[in-house]
Coordinates of C-alpha atoms in Angstrom, one line a residue:
M8 CA -11.7 -48.7 53.5
T9 CA -10.5 -51.0 51.1
V10 CA -11.7 -51.1 47.0
T11 CA -14.0 -54.2 46.6
A12 CA -15.0 -55.9 43.7
I13 CA -18.3 -57.9 43.6
V14 CA -18.4 -60.4 40.8
G15 CA -20.4 -63.4 39.4
A16 CA -19.2 -67.1 40.2
N17 CA -21.5 -68.0 37.6
W18 CA -23.4 -67.4 34.4
G19 CA -24.9 -64.5 35.4
D20 CA -27.9 -63.6 37.5
E21 CA -26.4 -64.4 40.7
G22 CA -27.8 -61.4 42.9
K23 CA -25.0 -58.9 42.0
G24 CA -26.9 -56.1 42.2
K25 CA -28.8 -56.9 45.7
V26 CA -24.6 -57.6 47.1
T27 CA -23.8 -54.3 45.7
D28 CA -26.9 -52.4 46.7
M29 CA -26.6 -53.9 50.3
M30 CA -22.3 -53.3 50.7
A31 CA -23.0 -49.3 48.9
A32 CA -24.2 -48.3 52.6
A33 CA -20.3 -47.7 53.7
S34 CA -19.1 -46.9 50.6
S35 CA -18.3 -43.9 48.8
Y36 CA -18.4 -44.8 45.3
V37 CA -20.0 -47.6 43.3
V38 CA -18.3 -48.5 39.7
R39 CA -19.8 -50.3 36.4
Y40 CA -16.3 -51.1 35.0
Q41 CA -17.4 -52.9 31.9
G42 CA -20.4 -54.8 30.1
G43 CA -23.0 -52.6 28.5
S44 CA -27.1 -53.0 28.8
N45 CA -27.1 -56.2 28.1
A46 CA -27.7 -58.0 31.2
G47 CA -30.0 -56.2 34.4
H48 CA -28.9 -56.2 38.1
T49 CA -32.1 -56.4 39.8
I50 CA -32.4 -54.2 43.4
I51 CA -35.1 -54.5 46.0
N52 CA -35.5 -51.4 48.6
P53 CA -38.1 -49.1 49.9
F54 CA -38.5 -46.6 46.6
G55 CA -39.9 -50.5 44.5
K56 CA -38.2 -53.0 42.6
F57 CA -35.9 -52.0 39.9
A58 CA -33.8 -53.7 37.0
L59 CA -30.8 -51.1 36.1
R60 CA -28.6 -52.2 33.3
M61 CA -26.5 -48.9 32.9
L62 CA -26.4 -47.2 36.2
P63 CA -24.3 -48.5 38.4
S64 CA -26.5 -50.1 42.2
G65 CA -25.2 -47.7 44.0
V66 CA -27.6 -44.9 43.0
F67 CA -30.4 -45.3 45.5
Y68 CA -27.7 -43.9 48.2
S69 CA -27.7 -39.6 47.8
N70 CA -24.1 -39.8 49.8
V71 CA -22.3 -42.2 46.8
V72 CA -20.7 -41.6 43.4
N73 CA -22.1 -43.8 41.0
V74 CA -19.4 -44.5 38.2
I75 CA -19.2 -45.7 34.6
G76 CA -15.5 -46.4 34.1
P77 CA -14.2 -46.1 30.6
G78 CA -14.0 -50.0 30.0
V79 CA -18.3 -50.0 29.9
A80 CA -20.3 -49.8 26.9
V81 CA -22.6 -46.7 26.8
D82 CA -26.0 -47.3 25.9
I83 CA -26.7 -43.9 26.1
E84 CA -30.3 -44.3 24.9
V85 CA -30.5 -46.8 28.0
L86 CA -28.8 -44.2 30.6
L87 CA -31.4 -41.2 30.2
H88 CA -34.1 -43.6 29.9
E89 CA -32.7 -45.3 33.4
L90 CA -32.2 -41.5 34.7
E91 CA -35.5 -40.3 34.1
S92 CA -37.7 -43.6 35.5
L93 CA -35.9 -42.8 38.8
T94 CA -36.8 -39.4 39.0
V95 CA -40.6 -40.4 38.1
R96 CA -40.5 -43.4 40.5
G97 CA -39.1 -40.8 43.7
V98 CA -35.7 -41.7 43.6
P99 CA -33.1 -38.4 44.6
A100 CA -30.7 -37.5 41.7
P101 CA -28.0 -39.5 41.9
Q102 CA -24.2 -38.5 41.5
L103 CA -23.2 -40.0 38.6
R104 CA -19.8 -39.4 36.9
I105 CA -19.0 -41.3 33.2
S106 CA -16.2 -41.2 31.7
E107 CA -15.1 -39.4 28.8
R108 CA -13.1 -42.2 27.6
A109 CA -16.2 -44.8 27.4
Q110 CA -17.2 -45.8 24.1
I111 CA -20.9 -45.9 23.0
V112 CA -23.4 -48.3 21.5
L113 CA -24.8 -46.6 18.3
P114 CA -27.9 -48.0 16.7
V115 CA -26.5 -50.0 13.3
H116 CA -24.6 -52.2 16.6
R117 CA -28.2 -53.2 18.3
L118 CA -29.0 -53.9 14.2
L119 CA -26.5 -56.3 13.6
D120 CA -27.0 -58.1 16.8
E121 CA -30.3 -59.0 16.1
L122 CA -29.7 -59.6 12.7
E123 CA -27.2 -61.5 13.3
E124 CA -28.8 -63.6 16.0
N125 CA -31.5 -64.2 13.6
R126 CA -29.3 -65.1 10.7
L127 CA -28.0 -68.0 13.2
G128 CA -30.9 -69.3 14.1
G129 CA -30.5 -72.3 16.0
R130 CA -26.6 -71.5 16.4
S131 CA -27.0 -68.9 17.8
F132 CA -25.1 -67.8 21.1
G133 CA -28.5 -66.6 23.1
S134 CA -27.6 -62.7 22.8
T135 CA -29.5 -60.4 24.3
K136 CA -29.4 -58.1 21.0
R137 CA -28.3 -55.3 23.0
G138 CA -25.3 -54.9 20.7
I139 CA -22.4 -55.6 22.7
A140 CA -20.3 -58.3 20.5
P141 CA -20.8 -55.7 17.5
F142 CA -19.5 -52.7 20.1
Y143 CA -16.8 -54.8 21.3
S144 CA -15.5 -56.5 17.9
D145 CA -16.0 -52.1 16.6
K146 CA -13.8 -51.0 19.7
Y147 CA -11.1 -53.8 19.6
A148 CA -10.8 -52.7 15.0
K149 CA -10.2 -49.2 16.3
L150 CA -14.1 -48.3 15.2
G151 CA -15.0 -47.4 18.0
I152 CA -16.7 -43.6 18.8
Q153 CA -15.5 -42.4 22.3
I154 CA -17.6 -40.0 24.2
S155 CA -15.3 -37.2 24.3
G156 CA -15.5 -38.0 20.6
L157 CA -19.2 -37.0 20.2
F158 CA -18.2 -33.1 21.1
N159 CA -16.6 -32.2 17.7
K160 CA -18.8 -32.5 15.0
A161 CA -16.1 -32.9 12.2
Y162 CA -14.3 -35.9 14.0
L163 CA -17.7 -37.7 14.6
R164 CA -18.8 -37.3 11.1
E165 CA -15.3 -38.6 10.0
R166 CA -15.5 -41.5 12.6
L167 CA -18.7 -42.5 12.0
E168 CA -18.3 -42.2 7.9
N169 CA -15.0 -44.9 8.5
L170 CA -17.6 -47.0 11.0
L171 CA -20.1 -47.4 8.8
E172 CA -18.3 -48.0 5.7
S173 CA -18.0 -51.6 6.1
K174 CA -21.4 -51.9 7.9
N175 CA -23.5 -50.4 5.1
I176 CA -21.6 -53.8 3.0
L177 CA -22.6 -55.9 5.2
L178 CA -26.1 -54.7 5.6
R179 CA -26.7 -54.4 1.8
H180 CA -24.7 -58.0 0.5
L181 CA -25.1 -60.4 4.2
Y182 CA -28.3 -59.2 5.1
G183 CA -30.0 -57.7 2.9
Q184 CA -30.7 -54.1 4.6
S185 CA -30.8 -50.6 3.8
T186 CA -27.6 -48.8 4.0
I187 CA -27.4 -46.0 6.6
Q188 CA -26.3 -42.6 6.2
V189 CA -24.2 -40.4 8.4
E190 CA -26.6 -37.9 8.5
E191 CA -29.4 -40.1 10.1
W192 CA -27.2 -39.7 13.4
L193 CA -25.3 -36.7 13.1
A194 CA -28.2 -34.4 15.3
K195 CA -29.4 -37.8 17.3
L196 CA -26.2 -38.3 18.9
S197 CA -25.6 -34.0 19.3
E198 CA -28.9 -34.5 21.9
Q199 CA -27.9 -37.4 23.6
A200 CA -24.1 -35.5 24.1
E201 CA -25.7 -32.5 25.5
A202 CA -27.7 -34.6 28.1
I203 CA -25.1 -36.1 29.4
A204 CA -22.3 -33.6 29.5
P205 CA -22.9 -32.5 33.2
Y206 CA -21.9 -35.8 34.1
L207 CA -19.2 -36.0 31.9
C208 CA -15.1 -36.1 33.8
D209 CA -11.9 -37.7 34.2
T210 CA -13.3 -40.7 35.9
T211 CA -10.0 -42.4 36.3
A212 CA -8.1 -39.1 38.2
L213 CA -11.1 -38.9 40.3
L214 CA -11.4 -42.9 41.6
H215 CA -7.6 -42.5 42.0
N216 CA -7.5 -39.5 44.2
A217 CA -10.8 -41.3 46.5
Y218 CA -8.1 -43.9 46.3
R219 CA -5.2 -42.7 47.6
N220 CA -7.6 -40.9 50.3
G221 CA -8.7 -43.9 51.6
E222 CA -12.6 -43.6 50.5
G223 CA -14.5 -46.8 49.9
I224 CA -14.8 -48.3 46.3
L225 CA -17.0 -50.6 45.0
L226 CA -16.3 -52.2 41.8
E227 CA -19.7 -54.2 40.6
G228 CA -19.1 -56.6 37.8
Q229 CA -22.1 -58.1 35.4
L230 CA -22.7 -61.1 34.2
G231 CA -20.7 -64.0 35.5
A232 CA -17.0 -65.8 35.5
L233 CA -18.5 -68.5 33.2
R234 CA -19.6 -66.2 30.8
D235 CA -16.0 -64.1 30.3
P236 CA -14.2 -65.2 27.0
D237 CA -10.8 -66.3 27.7
H238 CA -12.1 -68.2 31.0
G239 CA -15.9 -69.1 30.5
I240 CA -17.9 -71.5 28.4
Y241 CA -16.8 -69.9 24.9
P242 CA -18.4 -69.2 22.3
F243 CA -21.1 -68.9 24.5
T244 CA -19.5 -65.8 26.4
T245 CA -20.2 -61.7 26.3
S246 CA -18.1 -60.3 24.8
S247 CA -16.0 -58.2 28.0
S248 CA -14.0 -59.6 30.7
T249 CA -16.4 -60.5 33.6
L250 CA -13.9 -61.1 36.0
A251 CA -12.4 -59.4 38.9
G252 CA -8.8 -59.2 37.2
Y253 CA -10.5 -56.6 34.1
A254 CA -12.2 -54.7 37.0
S255 CA -8.9 -52.1 37.7
V256 CA -8.2 -51.4 33.7
G257 CA -12.3 -51.2 33.3
A258 CA -12.2 -48.8 36.0
G259 CA -8.7 -47.3 35.6
L260 CA -7.8 -47.9 39.2
P261 CA -3.7 -50.0 40.1
P262 CA -4.2 -53.7 39.9
Y263 CA -3.0 -53.7 43.7
S264 CA -6.1 -50.9 44.8
I265 CA -8.2 -54.3 44.6
E266 CA -8.3 -56.0 48.2
K267 CA -11.4 -58.1 48.5
I268 CA -13.6 -59.7 46.0
V269 CA -16.3 -60.8 46.9
A270 CA -18.0 -63.7 44.4
V271 CA -21.5 -63.9 44.5
T272 CA -23.6 -67.6 43.4
K273 CA -26.7 -68.6 44.3
A274 CA -27.8 -71.3 46.4
Y275 CA -29.4 -73.3 43.3
S276 CA -28.3 -72.6 39.8
S277 CA -29.7 -70.7 37.3
C278 CA -28.4 -68.8 33.4
V279 CA -30.0 -66.9 30.6
G280 CA -28.2 -67.8 27.7
A281 CA -27.3 -70.4 25.2
G282 CA -24.3 -73.2 26.2
P283 CA -23.2 -75.9 28.1
F284 CA -25.4 -75.6 31.7
V285 CA -24.6 -79.5 33.5
V286 CA -27.0 -79.4 36.2
E287 CA -30.2 -78.2 34.0
M288 CA -33.7 -79.4 34.6
E289 CA -35.6 -79.5 31.2
D290 CA -39.3 -81.5 34.0
S291 CA -41.8 -80.4 36.4
K292 CA -38.6 -79.8 39.5
G293 CA -37.2 -77.1 37.1
D294 CA -40.0 -75.5 37.0
E295 CA -41.2 -75.4 40.0
L296 CA -37.6 -74.1 41.5
R297 CA -37.7 -71.9 38.4
S298 CA -41.4 -70.5 39.8
R299 CA -40.3 -70.1 43.2
G300 CA -37.1 -68.8 42.8
G301 CA -35.6 -65.0 42.6
D302 CA -38.3 -62.2 43.7
A303 CA -40.6 -63.4 41.3
G304 CA -39.6 -66.1 39.7
E305 CA -36.6 -66.7 37.4
Y306 CA -36.9 -64.7 34.4
G307 CA -34.1 -62.4 32.9
A308 CA -33.8 -58.7 34.1
V309 CA -33.4 -57.5 30.8
T310 CA -35.0 -60.1 28.3
G311 CA -37.8 -61.9 30.3
R312 CA -36.3 -65.1 29.1
P313 CA -37.2 -67.8 31.4
R314 CA -34.2 -68.8 33.1
R315 CA -32.7 -72.2 32.6
V316 CA -32.4 -73.6 36.1
G317 CA -30.9 -76.8 37.9
W318 CA -29.2 -77.6 41.6
F319 CA -26.0 -76.3 43.0
D320 CA -23.2 -77.0 40.5
A321 CA -20.5 -76.8 43.0
V322 CA -17.5 -77.9 40.4
A323 CA -18.5 -74.6 38.3
T324 CA -19.0 -72.3 41.2
R325 CA -15.6 -73.7 42.5
Y326 CA -14.3 -73.1 39.5
G327 CA -16.1 -69.3 39.4
C328 CA -14.5 -68.4 42.4
R329 CA -11.5 -69.8 41.6
I330 CA -10.8 -67.2 38.4
Q331 CA -12.0 -64.5 40.0
G332 CA -9.8 -64.9 42.5
A333 CA -13.1 -64.9 45.5
T334 CA -11.8 -63.7 48.9
S335 CA -15.4 -64.8 50.1
V336 CA -18.7 -65.8 48.9
A337 CA -22.2 -63.9 49.4
L338 CA -24.6 -66.7 49.3
T339 CA -28.1 -65.8 47.6
N340 CA -31.6 -67.1 47.8
L341 CA -31.0 -70.0 50.8
D342 CA -34.7 -69.0 51.2
V343 CA -36.4 -70.4 48.2
L344 CA -34.6 -73.9 48.8
G345 CA -37.7 -74.2 52.0
Y346 CA -40.0 -76.0 49.8
L347 CA -37.6 -79.5 49.4
D348 CA -37.3 -82.6 51.4
E349 CA -33.9 -83.2 50.2
I350 CA -31.7 -80.4 48.2
P351 CA -29.1 -82.1 45.3
V352 CA -25.7 -80.2 45.1
C353 CA -23.7 -81.3 41.5
V354 CA -20.7 -82.9 43.6
G355 CA -19.0 -84.2 40.5
Y356 CA -19.4 -84.6 36.7
E357 CA -19.0 -87.9 35.1
I358 CA -17.8 -87.6 31.8
G359 CA -17.0 -91.1 29.7
G360 CA -17.4 -93.3 32.5
E361 CA -14.8 -91.5 34.4
V362 CA -15.9 -88.8 37.1
V363 CA -14.1 -85.4 37.4
D364 CA -14.1 -82.7 39.8
E365 CA -12.8 -79.9 37.4
F366 CA -14.5 -77.6 35.6
P367 CA -13.8 -79.0 32.1
Y368 CA -13.1 -77.4 28.9
Q369 CA -16.1 -77.0 26.1
D370 CA -15.6 -80.6 24.2
K371 CA -16.1 -82.4 27.0
L372 CA -18.1 -79.7 29.1
S373 CA -21.0 -80.9 26.0
L374 CA -20.8 -84.6 27.5
A375 CA -21.0 -83.7 31.3
K376 CA -23.0 -85.3 33.5
P377 CA -24.1 -84.2 36.7
V378 CA -23.1 -86.1 40.2
Y379 CA -25.6 -85.3 42.5
K380 CA -24.9 -85.9 46.7
Q381 CA -28.8 -85.5 48.6
F382 CA -28.7 -82.8 51.9
P383 CA -32.1 -82.9 54.2
G384 CA -34.3 -80.0 53.3
W385 CA -35.5 -77.9 56.2
K386 CA -38.9 -77.5 55.1
C387 CA -40.0 -74.2 56.5
D388 CA -39.6 -70.5 55.7
I389 CA -36.2 -68.5 56.5
S390 CA -37.3 -65.6 54.9
Q391 CA -37.7 -63.2 58.3
I392 CA -34.5 -65.1 60.1
T393 CA -31.8 -62.1 60.7
K394 CA -28.7 -64.3 62.4
L395 CA -27.4 -67.6 61.5
E396 CA -28.0 -69.1 64.9
G397 CA -31.8 -68.7 63.8
L398 CA -31.8 -70.7 60.8
P399 CA -32.7 -75.4 60.9
E400 CA -29.6 -77.1 61.5
A401 CA -30.2 -78.1 58.3
A402 CA -29.7 -75.2 56.2
R403 CA -26.6 -74.4 58.2
D404 CA -25.3 -77.5 57.5
Y405 CA -25.7 -77.3 54.2
I406 CA -24.2 -73.7 53.9
D407 CA -21.6 -75.7 55.6
Y408 CA -21.2 -78.1 52.8
I409 CA -21.3 -75.4 50.2
E410 CA -18.3 -73.7 52.1
S411 CA -16.0 -76.7 52.3
E412 CA -16.4 -77.8 48.4
L413 CA -15.4 -74.0 47.3
G414 CA -12.7 -73.1 49.3
V415 CA -13.8 -70.0 50.2
G416 CA -15.5 -68.1 53.3
I417 CA -19.1 -67.7 53.1
T418 CA -19.7 -64.5 54.7
T419 CA -22.8 -63.3 53.4
V420 CA -25.9 -65.2 53.3
S421 CA -29.4 -63.8 51.7
V422 CA -32.7 -65.1 52.8
G423 CA -34.7 -62.8 50.3
P424 CA -34.5 -60.4 47.9
N425 CA -34.9 -57.0 50.1
R426 CA -31.7 -55.3 51.4
E427 CA -32.6 -55.9 55.0
Q428 CA -33.0 -59.5 54.6
V429 CA -28.9 -60.9 54.8
I430 CA -27.0 -62.8 57.3
L431 CA -23.5 -62.3 58.2
R432 CA -21.7 -65.1 58.9
Q433 CA -18.1 -65.9 60.2
S434 CA -16.2 -68.2 57.5
Q435 CA -15.1 -71.4 59.0
V436 CA -12.2 -71.1 56.3
H437 CA -9.2 -69.7 56.6
R438 CA -7.0 -68.8 53.5
G439 CA -4.1 -69.3 53.7

């Protein structure tokens, strides 16, 4: 068995949850290594439909150990609610392990996130207001609180006082809000610490042992390559690295342990949040694609916001696969396009009268206009097809073209939201 990272090639919302859920059946561990409750992974299985925000996507398999690594922004309130919701809906209690080194999202992080987005108004970055940017800001300013610190009350009080000293100045003088006293949080945090105590362990040692024993490990990324703060559409990014290159850090594994990187992308484009989105359709065609997309329309798993939609963007996706270091691609939502006579694919960007096929930096990206190539549609329902040869020729040609544009083999094709609606494919691209 190997260590495999499952990551997004685009803006997020690519279908990583389904791919992880599918691959978890043959794995021993599923690991969340970054991000927090700001983005959800939608999974449909025999238990029902779920939008997981904190829990890894392997929680529906009793044989899988689900790990929340040290790189994750742990919102304990959301985590406990998700665990409870699984029990209520008849899902057996999952095997869950949480890193003692992971840091916690505090109520003030969520509050500051919301206040700042409201202050910015039309200049906002499309935050989900789950406290992620303030959390990571505190983490790297050395103001954060690790989970292990919840069990030492004197230490916890000191850390909270240090953190609130600057936060209260912001609340009072920038946002006109009441200040926060340490006592308001201590009892609640102690309750939360007691609730998660059974799940805590040294997850780094756990995963190193699993790796040495050759057990299968899936590393589950959140959001997508274009939301990475270093390589994405900054400043319209998230606050943690969304790349497979960070997975070893956030999970606590050696960098050489990751042998496979599966980049997930939709057969068209979707995006939640602000920022440049070259292929966006804001007309009736976009409305129709949005209503037909996903499993019940294209709406954010956490926010419920309508996703911005467009045709497949080969320029952005090729770039996303490159910076992810993808060894293979999972193409999702191919069935959605079955209503179209013709299917456009963005093959270049026109910028200042010149057509480019490399993803540009921010200033040029805001000026880009999509250049499309048209492909014939297949005009039929493919959601029940289980083998590649069963697909219409036009659908196979569409897959082949996207693969040739990306330069990475498409080995998995999803034709519906359910776990079993997947076609495995032999890639035509040979690495090396």
